[in-house]
CSV table of C-alpha atoms in Angstrom, one decimal:
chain,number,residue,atom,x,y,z
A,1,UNK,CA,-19.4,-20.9,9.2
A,2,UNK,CA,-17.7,-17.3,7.9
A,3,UNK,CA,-20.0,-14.8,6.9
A,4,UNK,CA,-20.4,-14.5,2.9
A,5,UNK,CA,-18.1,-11.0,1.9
A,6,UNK,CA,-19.4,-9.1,-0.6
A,7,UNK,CA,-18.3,-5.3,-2.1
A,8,UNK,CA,-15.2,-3.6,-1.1
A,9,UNK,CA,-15.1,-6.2,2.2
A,10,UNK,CA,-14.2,-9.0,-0.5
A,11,UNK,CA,-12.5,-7.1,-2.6
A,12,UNK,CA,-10.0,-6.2,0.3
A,13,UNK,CA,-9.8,-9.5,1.3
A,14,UNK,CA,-8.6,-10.8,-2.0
A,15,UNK,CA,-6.4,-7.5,-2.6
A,16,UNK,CA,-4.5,-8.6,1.0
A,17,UNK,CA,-4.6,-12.3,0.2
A,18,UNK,CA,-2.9,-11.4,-3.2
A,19,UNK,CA,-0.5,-9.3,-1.7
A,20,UNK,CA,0.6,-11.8,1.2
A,21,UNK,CA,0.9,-14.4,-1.2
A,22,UNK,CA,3.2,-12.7,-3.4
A,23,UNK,CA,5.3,-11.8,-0.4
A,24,UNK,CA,5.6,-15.0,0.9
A,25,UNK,CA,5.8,-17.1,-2.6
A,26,UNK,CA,6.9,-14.2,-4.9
A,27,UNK,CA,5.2,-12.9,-7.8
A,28,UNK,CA,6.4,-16.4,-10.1
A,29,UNK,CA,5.1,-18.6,-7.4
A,30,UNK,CA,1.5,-16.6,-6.7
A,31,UNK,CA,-1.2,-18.4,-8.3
A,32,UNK,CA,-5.2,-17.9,-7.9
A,33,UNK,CA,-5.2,-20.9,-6.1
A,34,UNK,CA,-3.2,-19.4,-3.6
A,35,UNK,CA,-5.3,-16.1,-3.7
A,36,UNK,CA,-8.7,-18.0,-3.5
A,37,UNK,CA,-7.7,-19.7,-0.8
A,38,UNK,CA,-6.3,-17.3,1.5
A,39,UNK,CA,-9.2,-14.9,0.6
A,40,UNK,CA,-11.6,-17.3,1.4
A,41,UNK,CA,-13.3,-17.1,-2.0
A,42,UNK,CA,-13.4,-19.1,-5.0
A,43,UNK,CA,-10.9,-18.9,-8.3
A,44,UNK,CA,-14.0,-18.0,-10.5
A,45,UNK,CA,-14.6,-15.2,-8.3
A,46,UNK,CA,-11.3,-13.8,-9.3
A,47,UNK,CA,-11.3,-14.7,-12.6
A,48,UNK,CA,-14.7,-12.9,-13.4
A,49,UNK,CA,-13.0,-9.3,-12.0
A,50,UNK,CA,-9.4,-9.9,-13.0
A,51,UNK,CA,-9.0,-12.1,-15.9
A,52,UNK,CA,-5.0,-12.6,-15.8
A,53,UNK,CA,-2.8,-12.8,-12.4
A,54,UNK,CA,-0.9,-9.6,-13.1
A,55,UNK,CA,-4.0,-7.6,-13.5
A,56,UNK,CA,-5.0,-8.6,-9.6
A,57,UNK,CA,-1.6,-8.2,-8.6
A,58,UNK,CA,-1.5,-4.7,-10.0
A,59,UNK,CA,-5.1,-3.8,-8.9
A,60,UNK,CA,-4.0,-5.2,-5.3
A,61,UNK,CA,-0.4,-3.1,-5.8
A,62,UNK,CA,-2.2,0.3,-6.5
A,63,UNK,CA,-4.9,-0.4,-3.7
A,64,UNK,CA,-1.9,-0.4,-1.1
A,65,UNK,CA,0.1,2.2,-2.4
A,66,UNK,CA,-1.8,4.9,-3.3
A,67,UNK,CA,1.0,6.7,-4.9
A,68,UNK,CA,2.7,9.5,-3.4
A,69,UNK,CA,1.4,12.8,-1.9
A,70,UNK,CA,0.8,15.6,-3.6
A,71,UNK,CA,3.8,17.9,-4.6
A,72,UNK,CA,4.6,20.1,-1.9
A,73,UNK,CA,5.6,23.5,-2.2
A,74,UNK,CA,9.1,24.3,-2.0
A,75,UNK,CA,9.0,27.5,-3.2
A,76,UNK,CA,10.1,26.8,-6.8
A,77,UNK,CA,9.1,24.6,-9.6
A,78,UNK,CA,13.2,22.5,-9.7
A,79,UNK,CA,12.4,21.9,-6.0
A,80,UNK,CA,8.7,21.2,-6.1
A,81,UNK,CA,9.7,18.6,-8.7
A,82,UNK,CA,12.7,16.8,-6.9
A,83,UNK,CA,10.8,16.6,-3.8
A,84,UNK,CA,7.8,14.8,-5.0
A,85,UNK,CA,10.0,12.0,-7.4
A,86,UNK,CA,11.8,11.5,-4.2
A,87,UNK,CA,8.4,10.7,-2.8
A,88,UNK,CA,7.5,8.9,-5.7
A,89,UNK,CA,10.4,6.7,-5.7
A,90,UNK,CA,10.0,6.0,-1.9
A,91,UNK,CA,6.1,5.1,-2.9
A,92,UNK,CA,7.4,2.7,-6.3
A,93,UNK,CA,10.3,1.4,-4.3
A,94,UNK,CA,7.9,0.2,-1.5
A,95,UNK,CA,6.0,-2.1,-4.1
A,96,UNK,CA,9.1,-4.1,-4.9
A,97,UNK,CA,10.8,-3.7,-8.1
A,98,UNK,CA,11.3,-7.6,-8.4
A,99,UNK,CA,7.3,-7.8,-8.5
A,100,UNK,CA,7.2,-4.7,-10.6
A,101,UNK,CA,9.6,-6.5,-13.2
A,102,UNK,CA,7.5,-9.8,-13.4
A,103,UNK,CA,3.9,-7.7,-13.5
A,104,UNK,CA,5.2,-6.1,-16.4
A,105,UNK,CA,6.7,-9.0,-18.3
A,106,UNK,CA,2.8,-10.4,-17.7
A,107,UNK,CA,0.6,-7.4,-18.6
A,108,UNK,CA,-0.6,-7.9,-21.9
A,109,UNK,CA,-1.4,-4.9,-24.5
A,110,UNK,CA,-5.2,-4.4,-23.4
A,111,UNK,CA,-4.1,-4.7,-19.6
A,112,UNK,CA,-1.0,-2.4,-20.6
A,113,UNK,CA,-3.3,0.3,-22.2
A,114,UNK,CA,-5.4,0.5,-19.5
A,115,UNK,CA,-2.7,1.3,-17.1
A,116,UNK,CA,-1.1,3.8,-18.9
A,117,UNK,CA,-4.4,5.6,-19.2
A,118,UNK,CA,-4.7,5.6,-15.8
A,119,UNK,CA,-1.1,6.5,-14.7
A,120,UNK,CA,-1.7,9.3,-17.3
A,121,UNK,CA,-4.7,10.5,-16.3
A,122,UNK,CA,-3.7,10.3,-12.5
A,123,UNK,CA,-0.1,11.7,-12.7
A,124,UNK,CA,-1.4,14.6,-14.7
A,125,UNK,CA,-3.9,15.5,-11.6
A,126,UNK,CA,-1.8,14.9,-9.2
A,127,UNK,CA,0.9,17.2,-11.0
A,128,UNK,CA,-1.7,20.2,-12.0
A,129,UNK,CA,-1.9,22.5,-8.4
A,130,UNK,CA,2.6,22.6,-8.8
A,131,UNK,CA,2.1,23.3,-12.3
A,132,UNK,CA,-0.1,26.4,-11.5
A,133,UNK,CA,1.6,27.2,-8.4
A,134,UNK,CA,4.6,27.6,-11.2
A,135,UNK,CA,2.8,29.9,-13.5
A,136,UNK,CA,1.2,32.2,-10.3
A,137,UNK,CA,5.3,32.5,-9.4
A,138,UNK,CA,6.4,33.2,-13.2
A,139,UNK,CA,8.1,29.9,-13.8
A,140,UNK,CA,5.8,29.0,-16.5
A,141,UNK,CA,3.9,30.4,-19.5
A,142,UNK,CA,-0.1,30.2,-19.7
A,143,UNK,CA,-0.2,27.3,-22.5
A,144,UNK,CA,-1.9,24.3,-21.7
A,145,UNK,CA,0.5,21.4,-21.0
A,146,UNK,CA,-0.3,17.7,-22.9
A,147,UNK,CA,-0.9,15.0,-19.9
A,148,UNK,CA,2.4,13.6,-21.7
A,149,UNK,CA,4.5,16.1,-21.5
A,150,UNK,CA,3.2,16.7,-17.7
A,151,UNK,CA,3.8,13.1,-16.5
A,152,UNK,CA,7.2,12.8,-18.5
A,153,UNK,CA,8.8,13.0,-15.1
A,154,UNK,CA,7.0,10.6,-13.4
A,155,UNK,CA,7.7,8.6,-16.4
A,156,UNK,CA,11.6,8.5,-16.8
A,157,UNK,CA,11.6,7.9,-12.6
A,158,UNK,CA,9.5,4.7,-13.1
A,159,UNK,CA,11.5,3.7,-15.4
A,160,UNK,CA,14.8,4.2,-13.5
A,161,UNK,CA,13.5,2.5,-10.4
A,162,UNK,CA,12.1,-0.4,-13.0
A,163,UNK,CA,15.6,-1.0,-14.5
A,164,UNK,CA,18.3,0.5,-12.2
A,165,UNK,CA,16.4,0.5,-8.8
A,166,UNK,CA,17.5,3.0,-7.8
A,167,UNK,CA,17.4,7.0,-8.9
A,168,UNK,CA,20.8,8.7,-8.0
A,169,UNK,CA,21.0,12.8,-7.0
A,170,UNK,CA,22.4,13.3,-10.6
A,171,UNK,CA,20.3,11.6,-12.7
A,172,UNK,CA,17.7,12.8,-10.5
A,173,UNK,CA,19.2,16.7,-11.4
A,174,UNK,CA,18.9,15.8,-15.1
A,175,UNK,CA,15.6,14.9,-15.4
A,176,UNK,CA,14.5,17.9,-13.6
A,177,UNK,CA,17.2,20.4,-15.1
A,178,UNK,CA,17.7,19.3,-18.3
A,179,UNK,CA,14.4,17.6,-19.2
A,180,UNK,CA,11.5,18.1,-17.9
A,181,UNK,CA,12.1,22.3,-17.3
A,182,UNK,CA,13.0,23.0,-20.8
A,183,UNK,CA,10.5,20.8,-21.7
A,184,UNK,CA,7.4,22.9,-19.6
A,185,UNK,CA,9.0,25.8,-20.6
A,186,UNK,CA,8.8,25.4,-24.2
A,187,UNK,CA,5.3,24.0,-24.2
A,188,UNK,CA,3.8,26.8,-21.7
A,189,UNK,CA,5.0,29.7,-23.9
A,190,UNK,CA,3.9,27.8,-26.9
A,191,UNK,CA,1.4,29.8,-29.2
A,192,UNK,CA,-1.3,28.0,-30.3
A,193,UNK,CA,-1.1,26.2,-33.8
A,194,UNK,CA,-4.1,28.5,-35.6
A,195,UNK,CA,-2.2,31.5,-34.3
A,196,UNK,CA,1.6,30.2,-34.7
A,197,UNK,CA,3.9,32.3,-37.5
């Protein structure tokens, strides 16, 4: 008889059950069933941490890929951008975009919320040492920048990969060059609103 898992051991298991399953059956034809017994657990088990399929799938999704590294420096804010949403579409494009579309279609709006908090929250760390790399070099003013405007990037990418799948040099040029560096620029030379004429 197995030894009983508990902890991060079980959670593991289930996350590379999940995963396994929606490789081999697809994201449509993944059920807890499946999961449970892969995992070697029960379906309440699941059910009590992840109360709908694409919140395990997700959970399981982000466990395995991490996201990309951090934003290496290139020497200027243009290529410290293009360089990490090439990363970042290597990292999205290695979760499969056909699992990505069906998650999505699942989530529902209290699942939803919760991952764009997080994606927020995490693409705005992730983003802050090339952000002040770019103000030590000039690029940028002293302002703060809103999490939103930050992860806008990371955003329109996602959403490119999501719908297109793919993310082509020039659209790639115009999210950095057009969007997202006016778009910094403006907001880190901002003056504050009690001090704005």
């Amino acid at each position: 008889m197995g030894t009983r898992r508990h902890g991060t051991a079980l959670v593991r298991a289930i996350h590379e059950a999940a995963l396994a399953e929606v490789a081999e059956h697809g994201y449509a034809g993944t059920t807890y069933d499946g999961v449970a017994a892969r995992a070697g657990t029960s379906k309440p088990v699941l059910y009590r941490r992840w109360p709908t399929k694409a919140q395990m799938i997700l959970d399981a999704l982000m466990s395995a890929h991490p996201g990309p590294p951090a934003p290496r420096d290139t020497g200027s804010l243009p290529g410290d951008l293009k360089a990490f949403l090439r990363d970042m579409q290597t990292s999205l494009e290695s979760c499969g975009r056909q699992t990505m579309l069906s998650l999505l279609a699942e989530v529902d709006p209290v699942a939803g919320s919760a991952v764009r908090d997080l994606l927020f929250a995490r693409g705005a760390e992730i983003l802050q040492p090339m952000v002040e790399r770019a103000r030590r070099r000039g690029e940028l003013g002293d302002a703060d920048l809103p999490a939103r405007v930050v992860t806008l990037p990371l955003d329109l990418v996602r959403h490119e990969i999501t719908l297109v799948g793919t993310l082509s040099d020039n659209t790639l040029d115009t999210i950095v060059n057009q969007i997202t560096l006016p778009l910094y620029t403006g907001h880190s030379h901002a003056l504050p609103t009690a001090q704005a004429t």
